[in-house]
Coordinates of C-alpha atoms in Angstrom, one line a residue:
Chain A
X8 CA 50.9 -69.2 -57.1
X9 CA 51.2 -71.5 -54.1
X10 CA 47.7 -71.9 -52.4
X11 CA 48.8 -72.6 -49.3
X12 CA 50.9 -69.7 -48.3
X13 CA 48.5 -66.1 -48.3
X14 CA 50.2 -64.0 -50.8
X15 CA 51.2 -60.7 -49.5
X16 CA 52.4 -58.8 -52.9
X17 CA 51.4 -55.1 -52.6
X18 CA 48.9 -55.7 -55.6
X19 CA 46.8 -58.4 -53.8
X20 CA 47.0 -56.5 -50.5
X21 CA 45.5 -53.4 -52.4
X22 CA 43.0 -55.6 -53.9
X23 CA 42.1 -57.2 -50.6
X24 CA 41.7 -53.6 -49.2
X25 CA 39.2 -52.6 -51.9
X26 CA 37.3 -55.4 -51.7
X27 CA 36.8 -54.6 -48.0
X28 CA 35.9 -51.1 -48.8
X29 CA 33.2 -52.1 -51.4
X30 CA 31.7 -54.5 -48.8
X31 CA 31.6 -51.6 -46.3
X32 CA 29.9 -49.7 -48.8
X33 CA 27.3 -52.5 -49.6
X34 CA 26.7 -52.7 -46.0
X35 CA 26.1 -48.9 -45.4
X36 CA 24.0 -49.0 -48.7
X37 CA 21.8 -51.6 -47.4
X38 CA 20.7 -49.5 -44.4
X39 CA 20.2 -46.5 -46.5
X40 CA 16.6 -46.6 -46.9
X41 CA 16.4 -44.0 -49.7
X42 CA 19.8 -45.3 -51.1
X43 CA 18.7 -48.8 -51.2
X44 CA 15.2 -48.5 -52.9
X45 CA 16.5 -46.3 -55.5
X46 CA 18.9 -48.9 -56.3
X47 CA 16.0 -51.2 -56.6
X48 CA 14.3 -49.1 -58.8
X49 CA 17.2 -48.6 -60.9
X50 CA 17.7 -52.3 -61.5
X51 CA 14.1 -52.7 -62.7
X52 CA 14.4 -50.0 -65.1
X53 CA 17.8 -51.4 -66.2
X54 CA 16.1 -54.8 -66.4
X55 CA 13.5 -53.4 -68.5
X56 CA 15.8 -51.8 -70.7
X57 CA 17.7 -54.6 -71.4
X58 CA 15.0 -57.2 -72.1
X59 CA 13.1 -54.8 -74.4
X60 CA 13.3 -57.1 -77.4
X61 CA 11.5 -59.7 -74.8
X62 CA 8.8 -57.2 -74.1
X63 CA 8.0 -55.8 -77.2
X64 CA 8.9 -56.5 -80.9
X65 CA 11.0 -53.6 -82.3
X66 CA 9.1 -53.5 -85.5
X67 CA 6.0 -52.0 -83.3
X68 CA 8.1 -48.9 -83.5
X69 CA 7.8 -48.5 -87.2
X70 CA 5.1 -45.8 -88.6
X71 CA 3.6 -48.4 -90.7
X72 CA 2.9 -50.5 -87.6
X73 CA 0.1 -48.5 -86.3
X74 CA -1.4 -48.3 -89.6
X75 CA -4.2 -50.8 -89.1
X76 CA -4.8 -49.7 -85.4
X77 CA -7.1 -46.7 -84.2
X78 CA -5.3 -43.5 -83.4
X79 CA -5.0 -42.3 -79.9
X80 CA -7.1 -45.4 -78.6
X81 CA -7.5 -45.5 -74.8
X82 CA -6.0 -48.7 -73.0
X83 CA -7.3 -51.9 -73.4
X84 CA -6.2 -55.7 -73.1
X85 CA -4.7 -55.2 -76.8
X86 CA -3.0 -51.7 -76.0
X87 CA -2.1 -51.6 -72.4
X88 CA -1.2 -48.2 -72.6
X89 CA -3.4 -47.3 -75.5
X90 CA -1.9 -45.9 -79.1
X91 CA -0.3 -43.0 -80.3
X92 CA -1.7 -40.4 -82.8
X93 CA -0.2 -42.9 -85.5
X94 CA -1.9 -45.7 -84.1
X95 CA 1.6 -47.2 -82.3
X96 CA 1.4 -49.1 -79.2
X97 CA 2.6 -46.6 -76.3
X98 CA 3.7 -49.3 -74.0
X99 CA 6.3 -50.7 -76.8
X100 CA 7.5 -47.1 -77.4
X101 CA 8.0 -46.6 -73.4
X102 CA 9.9 -49.9 -73.2
X103 CA 12.1 -49.1 -75.8
X104 CA 12.3 -45.7 -74.8
X105 CA 13.7 -46.5 -71.5
X106 CA 16.8 -48.0 -73.6
X107 CA 17.5 -44.5 -75.6
X108 CA 17.2 -42.3 -72.5
X109 CA 19.2 -44.3 -70.1
X110 CA 21.7 -45.1 -72.7
X111 CA 22.0 -41.3 -73.4
X112 CA 22.3 -40.2 -69.9
X113 CA 24.9 -42.9 -69.2
X114 CA 26.9 -42.3 -72.2
X115 CA 26.8 -38.5 -71.5
X116 CA 27.9 -38.9 -67.9
X117 CA 30.7 -41.2 -69.0
X118 CA 31.9 -38.4 -71.1
X119 CA 31.4 -35.6 -68.7
X120 CA 33.4 -37.6 -65.9
X121 CA 36.0 -38.3 -68.2
X122 CA 36.6 -34.7 -69.4
X123 CA 35.8 -33.6 -65.7
X124 CA 38.4 -36.0 -63.9
X125 CA 41.2 -35.4 -66.5
X126 CA 40.7 -31.6 -66.2
X127 CA 40.4 -31.6 -62.7
X128 CA 43.2 -33.7 -61.9
X129 CA 45.6 -31.8 -64.1
X130 CA 44.5 -28.7 -63.2
X131 CA 44.8 -29.4 -59.6
X132 CA 48.3 -31.4 -59.8
X133 CA 50.0 -29.2 -62.2
X134 CA 50.0 -25.9 -61.3
X135 CA 51.1 -22.6 -63.4
X136 CA 49.9 -21.9 -67.0
X137 CA 48.4 -24.8 -67.8
X138 CA 45.8 -24.6 -64.8
X139 CA 44.9 -21.2 -65.2
X140 CA 43.8 -21.9 -68.7
X141 CA 42.0 -24.9 -67.8
X142 CA 40.2 -23.0 -65.2
X143 CA 39.3 -20.5 -67.5
X144 CA 37.8 -23.0 -69.8
X145 CA 35.9 -24.4 -67.0
X146 CA 34.6 -21.2 -65.6
X147 CA 33.3 -20.5 -69.1
X148 CA 31.3 -23.7 -69.2
X149 CA 30.1 -23.1 -65.8
X150 CA 28.9 -19.7 -66.2
X151 CA 27.1 -20.1 -69.9
X152 CA 23.8 -21.6 -69.8
X153 CA 23.9 -24.9 -70.6
X154 CA 20.9 -25.6 -72.6
X155 CA 21.4 -22.9 -75.2
X156 CA 24.8 -24.3 -75.2
X157 CA 23.7 -27.9 -75.8
X158 CA 21.3 -26.6 -78.3
X159 CA 23.9 -24.7 -80.7
X160 CA 26.4 -27.8 -80.3
X161 CA 23.7 -30.5 -81.0
X162 CA 22.4 -28.1 -84.0
X163 CA 25.8 -28.0 -85.6
X164 CA 27.2 -31.5 -84.5
X165 CA 24.1 -33.3 -85.4
X166 CA 21.2 -35.2 -83.8
X167 CA 21.7 -38.8 -83.6
X168 CA 21.6 -40.2 -79.9
X169 CA 25.6 -40.7 -79.7
X170 CA 26.0 -37.3 -80.7
X171 CA 23.3 -35.9 -78.4
X172 CA 25.0 -37.7 -75.8
X173 CA 28.4 -36.1 -76.2
X174 CA 26.9 -33.0 -76.3
X175 CA 25.3 -33.4 -73.2
X176 CA 28.5 -34.5 -71.7
X177 CA 30.4 -31.4 -73.1
X178 CA 28.1 -29.3 -71.5
X179 CA 27.9 -30.9 -68.4
X180 CA 31.6 -31.7 -66.7
X181 CA 32.4 -28.1 -65.5
X182 CA 31.4 -28.9 -62.1
X183 CA 32.9 -32.1 -61.5
X184 CA 36.3 -30.7 -62.6
X185 CA 36.0 -28.2 -59.9
X186 CA 35.0 -31.2 -57.3
X187 CA 37.9 -33.2 -58.5
X188 CA 40.4 -30.2 -58.5
X189 CA 39.6 -29.2 -54.6
X190 CA 39.8 -32.7 -53.6
X191 CA 43.3 -33.2 -55.7
X192 CA 44.8 -29.9 -54.4
X193 CA 44.4 -31.4 -50.7
X194 CA 45.4 -35.0 -51.4
X195 CA 48.7 -33.9 -53.1
X196 CA 49.8 -32.2 -50.1
X197 CA 49.5 -35.6 -48.2
X198 CA 52.7 -37.6 -47.1
X199 CA 52.0 -40.4 -49.5
X200 CA 52.4 -38.4 -52.3
X201 CA 55.2 -36.7 -51.4
X202 CA 57.2 -39.9 -50.7
X203 CA 56.1 -41.1 -54.0
X204 CA 57.8 -37.9 -55.5
X205 CA 60.8 -38.3 -53.3
X206 CA 61.0 -42.0 -54.5
X207 CA 61.3 -40.4 -58.3
X208 CA 57.6 -41.1 -59.3
X209 CA 56.8 -38.5 -62.7
X210 CA 53.8 -36.4 -62.5
X211 CA 51.3 -38.5 -64.6
X212 CA 52.4 -41.6 -62.5
X213 CA 51.7 -40.0 -59.4
X214 CA 48.4 -38.3 -60.8
X215 CA 46.9 -41.7 -62.1
X216 CA 48.7 -44.1 -59.4
X217 CA 48.5 -42.1 -56.4
X218 CA 45.8 -39.0 -56.4
X219 CA 43.4 -40.8 -58.8
X220 CA 42.5 -43.8 -56.5
X221 CA 42.1 -41.1 -53.7
X222 CA 39.6 -39.4 -55.5
X223 CA 37.5 -42.2 -57.2
X224 CA 35.2 -42.5 -54.5
X225 CA 34.5 -38.7 -55.0
X226 CA 34.3 -39.1 -58.7
X227 CA 31.7 -42.1 -58.6
X228 CA 29.3 -40.1 -56.4
X229 CA 29.4 -37.0 -58.6
X230 CA 29.0 -39.5 -61.6
X231 CA 25.6 -40.6 -60.1
X232 CA 24.5 -37.3 -59.8
X233 CA 24.9 -36.0 -63.4
X234 CA 23.1 -39.0 -64.7
X235 CA 19.9 -37.4 -63.9
X236 CA 21.0 -33.9 -65.2
X237 CA 21.9 -35.8 -68.4
X238 CA 18.6 -37.6 -68.6
X239 CA 16.7 -34.6 -68.0
X240 CA 18.7 -32.6 -70.7
X241 CA 18.0 -35.4 -72.9
X242 CA 14.3 -35.2 -72.6
X243 CA 14.4 -31.7 -73.0
X244 CA 16.4 -31.2 -76.2
X245 CA 13.9 -34.4 -77.5
X246 CA 11.2 -32.6 -76.5
X247 CA 12.3 -29.4 -78.5
X248 CA 12.7 -31.6 -81.5
X249 CA 16.1 -33.2 -81.6
X250 CA 15.9 -37.2 -81.7
X251 CA 14.5 -40.1 -83.5
X252 CA 10.8 -40.2 -83.8
X253 CA 11.0 -43.8 -84.9
X254 CA 13.4 -44.8 -82.1
X255 CA 11.6 -42.5 -79.4
X256 CA 13.2 -41.5 -75.7
X257 CA 10.7 -40.7 -73.0
X258 CA 11.7 -36.8 -74.0
X259 CA 10.8 -37.8 -77.8
X260 CA 7.4 -39.4 -76.8
X261 CA 6.5 -36.1 -74.8
X262 CA 7.2 -34.3 -78.1
X263 CA 4.9 -36.6 -79.9
X264 CA 2.3 -36.2 -77.2
X265 CA 2.5 -32.5 -77.2
X266 CA 2.6 -31.8 -80.8
X267 CA -0.4 -34.5 -81.4
X268 CA -2.3 -32.1 -79.2
X269 CA -3.1 -35.6 -76.9
X270 CA -3.4 -33.0 -73.9
X271 CA -6.4 -31.4 -75.0
X272 CA -7.7 -34.7 -76.1
X273 CA -7.5 -35.8 -72.7
X274 CA -5.1 -38.9 -74.0
X275 CA -3.3 -39.3 -70.5
X276 CA -1.9 -42.7 -71.5
X277 CA 0.2 -41.0 -74.0
X278 CA 1.9 -38.2 -72.1
X279 CA 1.4 -39.7 -68.4
X280 CA 3.7 -42.8 -68.6
X281 CA 6.8 -41.0 -70.2
X282 CA 6.6 -38.0 -67.9
X283 CA 6.3 -40.7 -65.0
X284 CA 9.2 -42.7 -66.0
X285 CA 11.8 -39.6 -66.2
X286 CA 10.7 -38.5 -62.7
X287 CA 11.1 -42.0 -61.2
X288 CA 14.5 -42.6 -63.1
X289 CA 15.8 -38.9 -62.1
X290 CA 14.5 -39.2 -58.5
X291 CA 16.3 -42.6 -58.0
X292 CA 19.4 -41.5 -59.4
X293 CA 19.6 -38.5 -57.4
X294 CA 18.8 -40.4 -54.4
X295 CA 21.3 -43.1 -55.2
X296 CA 23.9 -40.5 -55.7
X297 CA 23.2 -38.7 -52.7
X298 CA 23.2 -42.0 -50.5
X299 CA 26.6 -42.6 -52.1
X300 CA 27.8 -39.1 -51.3
X301 CA 27.0 -39.7 -47.5
X302 CA 28.8 -43.2 -47.3
X303 CA 32.0 -41.7 -48.8
X304 CA 31.9 -38.6 -47.0
X305 CA 30.5 -39.1 -43.4
X306 CA 30.6 -35.2 -42.7
X307 CA 27.1 -35.1 -45.1
X308 CA 25.5 -38.0 -43.0
X309 CA 22.3 -36.6 -41.4
X310 CA 21.5 -34.1 -44.4
Chain B
X30 CA 33.4 -2.2 -51.5
X31 CA 36.6 -1.2 -53.5
X32 CA 36.5 0.2 -56.8
X33 CA 39.1 -2.7 -57.7
X34 CA 36.7 -5.2 -56.8
X35 CA 34.0 -3.5 -59.1
X36 CA 36.3 -3.1 -61.7
X37 CA 37.6 -6.8 -61.7
X38 CA 34.2 -8.1 -61.7
X39 CA 32.7 -6.1 -64.7
X40 CA 36.2 -6.8 -66.7
X41 CA 35.8 -10.3 -66.0
X42 CA 32.3 -10.4 -67.2
X43 CA 33.2 -8.5 -70.4
X44 CA 35.9 -11.0 -70.9
X45 CA 33.1 -14.2 -70.4
X46 CA 31.0 -12.2 -72.8
X47 CA 33.9 -11.8 -75.4
X48 CA 34.6 -15.5 -75.3
X49 CA 31.1 -16.2 -75.8
X50 CA 31.2 -14.2 -79.1
X51 CA 34.6 -16.1 -80.1
X52 CA 32.9 -19.6 -79.3
X53 CA 29.9 -18.6 -81.6
X54 CA 32.3 -17.8 -84.5
X55 CA 34.2 -21.1 -84.0
X56 CA 31.0 -23.2 -83.8
X57 CA 29.2 -21.5 -86.6
X58 CA 32.3 -20.7 -88.8
X59 CA 34.8 -23.1 -88.5
X60 CA 33.1 -26.4 -87.3
X61 CA 30.2 -25.8 -89.6
X62 CA 32.1 -25.0 -92.6
X63 CA 29.0 -23.9 -94.8
X64 CA 26.3 -22.7 -92.6
X65 CA 24.4 -21.8 -96.1
X66 CA 24.0 -25.7 -96.8
X67 CA 21.6 -25.6 -94.0
X68 CA 19.4 -23.0 -95.5
X69 CA 16.0 -24.7 -96.6
X70 CA 15.4 -22.5 -99.6
X71 CA 18.7 -22.6 -100.9
X72 CA 17.8 -24.9 -104.0
X73 CA 15.6 -22.0 -105.1
X74 CA 18.3 -19.5 -105.2
X75 CA 20.0 -18.1 -108.2
X76 CA 23.7 -17.9 -108.3
X77 CA 23.5 -14.5 -107.9
X78 CA 21.4 -14.5 -105.0
X79 CA 23.4 -17.0 -103.5
X80 CA 26.6 -14.8 -103.7
X81 CA 24.2 -12.0 -102.1
X82 CA 23.9 -14.3 -99.6
X83 CA 27.4 -15.2 -98.8
X84 CA 28.5 -11.4 -98.6
X85 CA 25.7 -10.6 -96.3
X86 CA 26.3 -13.4 -94.3
X87 CA 30.0 -12.4 -94.0
X88 CA 31.2 -15.7 -95.5
X89 CA 33.5 -14.5 -98.1
X90 CA 37.1 -14.0 -98.0
X91 CA 39.5 -16.0 -95.9
X92 CA 38.6 -17.0 -92.3
X93 CA 40.5 -13.7 -91.0
X94 CA 38.6 -11.6 -92.9
X95 CA 35.2 -13.2 -92.0
X96 CA 36.3 -13.0 -88.2
X97 CA 37.0 -9.4 -88.6
X98 CA 33.6 -8.9 -90.3
X99 CA 32.2 -10.9 -87.9
X100 CA 33.5 -8.8 -84.7
X101 CA 32.4 -5.9 -86.7
X102 CA 28.7 -6.5 -87.1
X103 CA 28.5 -8.0 -83.8
X104 CA 29.7 -4.9 -82.2
X105 CA 26.8 -3.2 -84.1
X106 CA 24.4 -5.5 -82.9
X107 CA 24.0 -6.9 -86.5
X108 CA 23.3 -10.6 -86.6
X109 CA 22.3 -11.1 -90.1
X110 CA 18.6 -12.2 -91.3
X111 CA 16.8 -15.0 -90.1
X112 CA 16.6 -18.0 -92.4
X113 CA 13.1 -18.5 -91.8
X114 CA 11.1 -15.0 -91.9
X115 CA 14.1 -13.4 -93.7
X116 CA 13.4 -10.5 -91.2
X117 CA 16.7 -8.8 -89.6
X118 CA 17.4 -11.1 -86.4
X119 CA 17.7 -8.3 -84.2
X120 CA 14.3 -7.1 -84.8
X121 CA 12.9 -10.7 -84.1
X122 CA 14.8 -10.6 -80.8
X123 CA 14.0 -7.2 -79.7
X124 CA 10.2 -8.0 -80.6
X125 CA 10.1 -11.0 -78.5
X126 CA 12.3 -9.8 -75.7
X127 CA 9.9 -8.1 -73.3
X128 CA 7.5 -11.0 -73.2
X129 CA 10.3 -13.3 -72.0
X130 CA 11.5 -10.7 -69.5
X131 CA 8.2 -10.5 -68.0
X132 CA 7.8 -14.4 -67.9
X133 CA 11.6 -14.9 -66.6
X134 CA 11.1 -11.9 -64.2
X135 CA 8.4 -13.1 -62.6
X136 CA 9.2 -16.5 -62.2
X137 CA 12.7 -15.8 -61.1
X138 CA 11.3 -13.4 -58.2
X139 CA 8.6 -16.2 -57.2
X140 CA 11.2 -19.1 -57.1
X141 CA 13.8 -17.0 -55.1
X142 CA 11.3 -15.7 -52.5
X143 CA 9.5 -19.1 -52.0
X144 CA 12.6 -21.3 -52.7
X145 CA 14.5 -19.7 -50.0
X146 CA 11.8 -19.4 -47.5
X147 CA 11.4 -23.1 -47.7
X148 CA 14.8 -24.0 -48.0
X149 CA 15.6 -22.1 -44.8
X150 CA 12.9 -23.4 -42.7
X151 CA 13.5 -26.8 -43.7
X152 CA 17.5 -26.2 -42.7
X153 CA 16.4 -24.7 -39.4
X154 CA 14.5 -27.3 -38.7
X155 CA 16.4 -30.6 -39.8
X156 CA 14.3 -33.8 -39.3
X157 CA 11.3 -32.1 -38.3
X158 CA 7.9 -33.1 -40.3
X159 CA 8.1 -29.6 -42.2
X160 CA 11.9 -30.6 -43.3
X161 CA 10.9 -34.3 -44.5
X162 CA 7.7 -33.1 -46.4
X163 CA 9.4 -30.3 -48.0
X164 CA 12.4 -31.9 -49.1
X165 CA 11.1 -34.7 -50.5
X166 CA 8.3 -32.5 -52.5
X167 CA 11.5 -30.5 -53.8
X168 CA 13.2 -33.5 -54.7
X169 CA 10.1 -34.6 -56.7
X170 CA 10.0 -31.1 -58.3
X171 CA 13.6 -31.1 -59.0
X172 CA 13.4 -34.3 -60.6
X173 CA 10.8 -33.2 -63.0
X174 CA 11.3 -32.0 -66.6
X175 CA 9.4 -28.2 -66.0
X176 CA 7.6 -28.8 -69.5
X177 CA 6.1 -31.8 -67.9
X178 CA 4.7 -29.7 -65.3
X179 CA 3.5 -27.3 -68.1
X180 CA 1.6 -30.1 -69.5
X181 CA 0.2 -31.5 -66.7
X182 CA -1.3 -27.8 -65.8
X183 CA -2.3 -27.7 -69.1
X184 CA -4.3 -30.9 -69.1
X185 CA -5.9 -30.0 -65.4
X186 CA -6.3 -26.6 -65.2
X187 CA -6.7 -25.1 -69.2
X188 CA -7.9 -28.2 -70.9
X189 CA -10.4 -29.6 -68.1
X190 CA -11.9 -26.4 -66.3
X191 CA -11.0 -23.8 -68.8
X192 CA -10.1 -21.4 -66.3
X193 CA -7.1 -20.4 -68.0
X194 CA -5.8 -20.2 -71.1
X195 CA -4.2 -22.7 -73.1
X196 CA -1.4 -20.4 -74.5
X197 CA -0.5 -17.3 -76.3
X198 CA 0.4 -13.9 -74.9
X199 CA -3.2 -12.4 -75.0
X200 CA -6.5 -13.2 -76.6
X201 CA -7.0 -11.7 -80.2
X202 CA -9.6 -9.1 -80.6
X203 CA -10.3 -8.2 -77.1
X204 CA -8.5 -4.4 -77.1
X205 CA -10.9 -2.7 -74.8
X206 CA -8.9 -0.2 -72.6
X207 CA -5.7 -0.6 -70.8
X208 CA -6.9 -2.6 -67.5
X209 CA -8.7 -5.2 -69.7
X210 CA -5.9 -5.9 -71.7
X211 CA -3.6 -5.9 -68.6
X212 CA -5.7 -8.4 -66.7
X213 CA -6.1 -10.4 -70.0
X214 CA -2.0 -10.7 -70.2
X215 CA -1.7 -11.5 -66.6
X216 CA -4.3 -14.2 -67.1
X217 CA -2.2 -15.5 -69.8
X218 CA 1.0 -15.5 -67.7
X219 CA -0.4 -17.2 -65.1
X220 CA 0.2 -21.0 -65.9
X221 CA 3.7 -20.3 -67.7
X222 CA 5.0 -18.4 -65.1
X223 CA 3.7 -21.3 -62.5
X224 CA 5.4 -23.8 -64.4
X225 CA 8.6 -21.9 -64.5
X226 CA 8.4 -21.6 -60.5
X227 CA 7.5 -24.9 -60.1
X228 CA 10.6 -26.4 -62.0
X229 CA 13.1 -24.5 -60.5
X230 CA 11.7 -24.2 -56.9
X231 CA 13.3 -27.5 -56.1
X232 CA 16.9 -26.8 -56.9
X233 CA 16.7 -23.2 -55.0
X234 CA 15.3 -24.3 -51.8
X235 CA 17.7 -27.4 -51.9
X236 CA 20.5 -25.0 -52.2
X237 CA 19.2 -22.8 -49.5
X238 CA 18.6 -25.5 -46.9
X239 CA 22.3 -26.8 -47.4
X240 CA 23.4 -23.4 -47.0
X241 CA 21.3 -23.3 -43.5
X242 CA 22.8 -26.4 -42.6
X243 CA 26.2 -25.4 -43.0
X244 CA 25.5 -22.6 -40.4
X245 CA 23.9 -24.3 -37.9
X246 CA 26.9 -25.5 -36.0
X247 CA 28.5 -22.0 -36.0
X248 CA 29.7 -20.1 -32.7
X249 CA 27.8 -16.9 -33.5
X250 CA 24.5 -18.7 -33.1
X251 CA 25.8 -20.2 -29.7
X252 CA 26.7 -16.6 -28.8
X253 CA 23.2 -15.3 -30.1
X254 CA 21.5 -18.0 -27.7
X255 CA 23.7 -17.3 -25.0
X256 CA 22.6 -13.4 -25.0
X257 CA 19.1 -14.8 -24.5
X258 CA 17.7 -14.1 -27.8
X259 CA 14.2 -16.0 -28.9
X260 CA 14.9 -18.9 -31.2
X261 CA 13.3 -16.9 -34.0
X262 CA 15.3 -14.0 -33.8
X263 CA 18.4 -16.3 -33.6
X264 CA 17.1 -17.4 -36.9
X265 CA 16.0 -14.6 -38.8
X266 CA 18.8 -12.2 -37.8
X267 CA 21.9 -14.4 -37.5
X268 CA 21.4 -17.8 -39.3
X269 CA 19.5 -16.7 -42.2
X270 CA 21.8 -13.9 -43.4
X271 CA 25.0 -15.8 -43.2
X272 CA 23.2 -18.6 -45.3
X273 CA 21.9 -16.3 -47.7
X274 CA 25.7 -15.2 -48.7
X275 CA 26.9 -18.5 -50.5
X276 CA 23.5 -18.9 -52.0
X277 CA 23.8 -15.8 -53.7
X278 CA 26.3 -17.1 -56.2
X279 CA 24.7 -20.3 -56.2
X280 CA 21.3 -19.1 -57.4
X281 CA 23.1 -16.9 -60.1
X282 CA 24.5 -20.0 -61.6
X283 CA 21.0 -21.6 -61.5
X284 CA 19.4 -18.8 -63.2
X285 CA 20.9 -20.2 -66.6
X286 CA 18.9 -23.0 -65.7
X287 CA 15.8 -20.8 -65.7
X288 CA 16.6 -19.5 -69.1
X289 CA 16.7 -23.0 -70.6
X290 CA 13.4 -23.7 -68.9
X291 CA 11.7 -20.6 -70.4
X292 CA 12.3 -22.3 -73.9
X293 CA 10.3 -25.3 -73.0
X294 CA 7.8 -23.5 -71.1
X295 CA 7.0 -21.0 -74.0
X296 CA 6.9 -24.0 -76.2
X297 CA 4.5 -25.6 -74.2
X298 CA 2.1 -22.6 -73.7
X299 CA 2.7 -21.2 -77.4
X300 CA 4.2 -18.3 -75.4
X301 CA 5.5 -15.9 -78.4
X302 CA 9.0 -15.2 -76.4
X303 CA 12.7 -16.0 -77.0
X304 CA 12.2 -19.8 -75.8
X305 CA 9.7 -20.2 -78.4
X306 CA 11.9 -18.5 -80.9
X307 CA 14.6 -20.7 -80.2
X308 CA 12.3 -23.9 -80.3
X309 CA 11.4 -22.7 -84.0
X310 CA 14.7 -22.0 -84.9
X311 CA 15.7 -25.5 -83.8
X312 CA 13.1 -26.8 -86.0
X313 CA 13.5 -24.8 -88.8
X314 CA 17.6 -25.1 -88.1
X315 CA 18.0 -21.3 -88.7
X316 CA 21.3 -20.7 -87.7
X317 CA 21.5 -17.0 -87.2
X318 CA 18.7 -16.7 -85.2
X319 CA 20.0 -19.6 -83.1
X320 CA 23.5 -17.9 -82.8
X321 CA 22.2 -14.7 -81.4
X322 CA 19.7 -16.2 -79.2
X323 CA 22.8 -18.2 -77.6
X324 CA 24.6 -15.0 -77.4
X325 CA 21.6 -13.2 -75.8
X326 CA 20.9 -15.9 -73.3
X327 CA 24.9 -16.2 -72.2
X328 CA 24.7 -12.4 -72.0
X329 CA 21.7 -12.6 -69.7
X330 CA 23.3 -15.3 -67.2
X331 CA 26.6 -13.2 -67.4
X332 CA 24.8 -9.9 -66.3
X333 CA 22.9 -12.1 -63.6
X334 CA 26.2 -13.5 -62.3
X335 CA 28.2 -10.0 -62.5
X336 CA 25.0 -8.6 -60.5
X337 CA 25.3 -11.6 -57.9
X338 CA 29.0 -11.0 -57.5
X339 CA 28.5 -7.3 -56.4
X340 CA 25.5 -7.8 -54.4
X341 CA 27.8 -10.4 -52.8
X342 CA 30.2 -7.7 -52.2
X343 CA 27.7 -5.3 -50.7
X344 CA 26.4 -7.9 -48.6
X345 CA 29.8 -9.5 -47.1
X346 CA 31.4 -7.1 -44.8
X347 CA 34.7 -9.1 -45.4
X348 CA 34.6 -8.2 -49.1
X349 CA 33.0 -4.5 -48.3
X350 CA 35.8 -3.5 -45.9
X351 CA 38.9 -5.2 -47.7
X352 CA 41.6 -3.4 -49.7

């Protein structure tokens, strides 16, 4: 490519436009206090999750690791957040738990967003029987209480973190399918979609090349709002007995704290930190998602 | 409200319930090919007992035969026997239903009243101090898993002060008279219902606040003000009723979350209702119980949605007088 002549191919123009849009989002986010602070909090948690092996050795999670330590010891210089009921370091579990909780939360969201977007796009663009069936399935997943549904799915499909993430994804896509569909319905009436159709574009090409880019901001904002729900669901399922005690998520830590009687024993270092971490991350994701929503949809500003 | 609207909503609810029944069969009989492998005591079963169990659980014959048998027994409310207690599932459920009904009922009424009040007031005075304080509080409530509330309440109010019992439905051995027993049960109900209320207050009040914001710019409010009505009358007689309408269906959908919340809340307080039964069934992989509990939870939510739809029809003159 010649460096001296500014490139003007459609592809480059599109990318230039997208870069501009991204810069605008970043500018507005910097001025949105709640959104910016929550982004910083999330990056902090992300950093801790990524550097878990540097902070605490993984072997500290093993049941044998606590053999020589006092059980339910209060915080000290050696154990900054005390020990659990089998003598394991709580801080190590908390740090490694951030990995499990964030991984399941984000992976579940990816599953939900993919299902929700595909169903929403297809149900919105293709009309007729296919749309009716998809909407009926969507309605089913909206009405059926999601926690009992997640429970029966997890019992049958398995209890590993990946399965849990898939199960949570399966139970939380219905709302976003609705949103995407509504947006697609308005977009597909727009002139540029009509133009593409007149030029002979096929259904899938229109959906993915012309309609999808239009709904992407909405999908991103919506995804950010699914993550907190997924993290809460994960903590609930773990609290109820799913998940792995040797690689505990924050919810699993709360389960351990509850079943070991740490509450009546006043072992606050065992149950407070994981609960507060869940609240912080869920709150940060919610505020960040709402900030994105405000930026992408100016009608919501001031709410 | 026309009969056609009512019939349409009832048929819709029944169809959804039927879909849940089919889904149950699909999950517990087709995805899970041999449910008996999850039965813990299976190694001790003789061949004969195994055969009996297969027959009793409706696992013999082709998938179609199984399906017919399954539909038949479901219609007769026969859900088989619990893997854990070996008592009929239906008995287990009817025994524990009242406790959960009271817990969920009390919490739902409290949540709706307090949540709608806070949401309406915050939305009406958008940007005011009340709005800022209540919205940030409800956001934190919304972000907190309800069982964590339960654990905190247990630690602070029950553990440290001993003002409230730490769990159960009633004190064992205190059986002196109706009033005393009622007081005792209420005493045991306070913390679980407070937990559930705090857990779902946030979402209800946020729903109502958004709904209130949507009505703020409407012309009928300007008209009401132009008529010279006091600001408080404009709010209670014109803004709130219109804001309530869209919240009705959103609240019905949130009811599904309260049902989920009952599961963990009952676990924290060892409150012997359907929620604790669900938690026990998970730990014991008690498939017949889980299957029936899922059906009961879904039926409750579907019923609540139907009530909401019909209420909506009554409240909204556009539906009440149409067709």
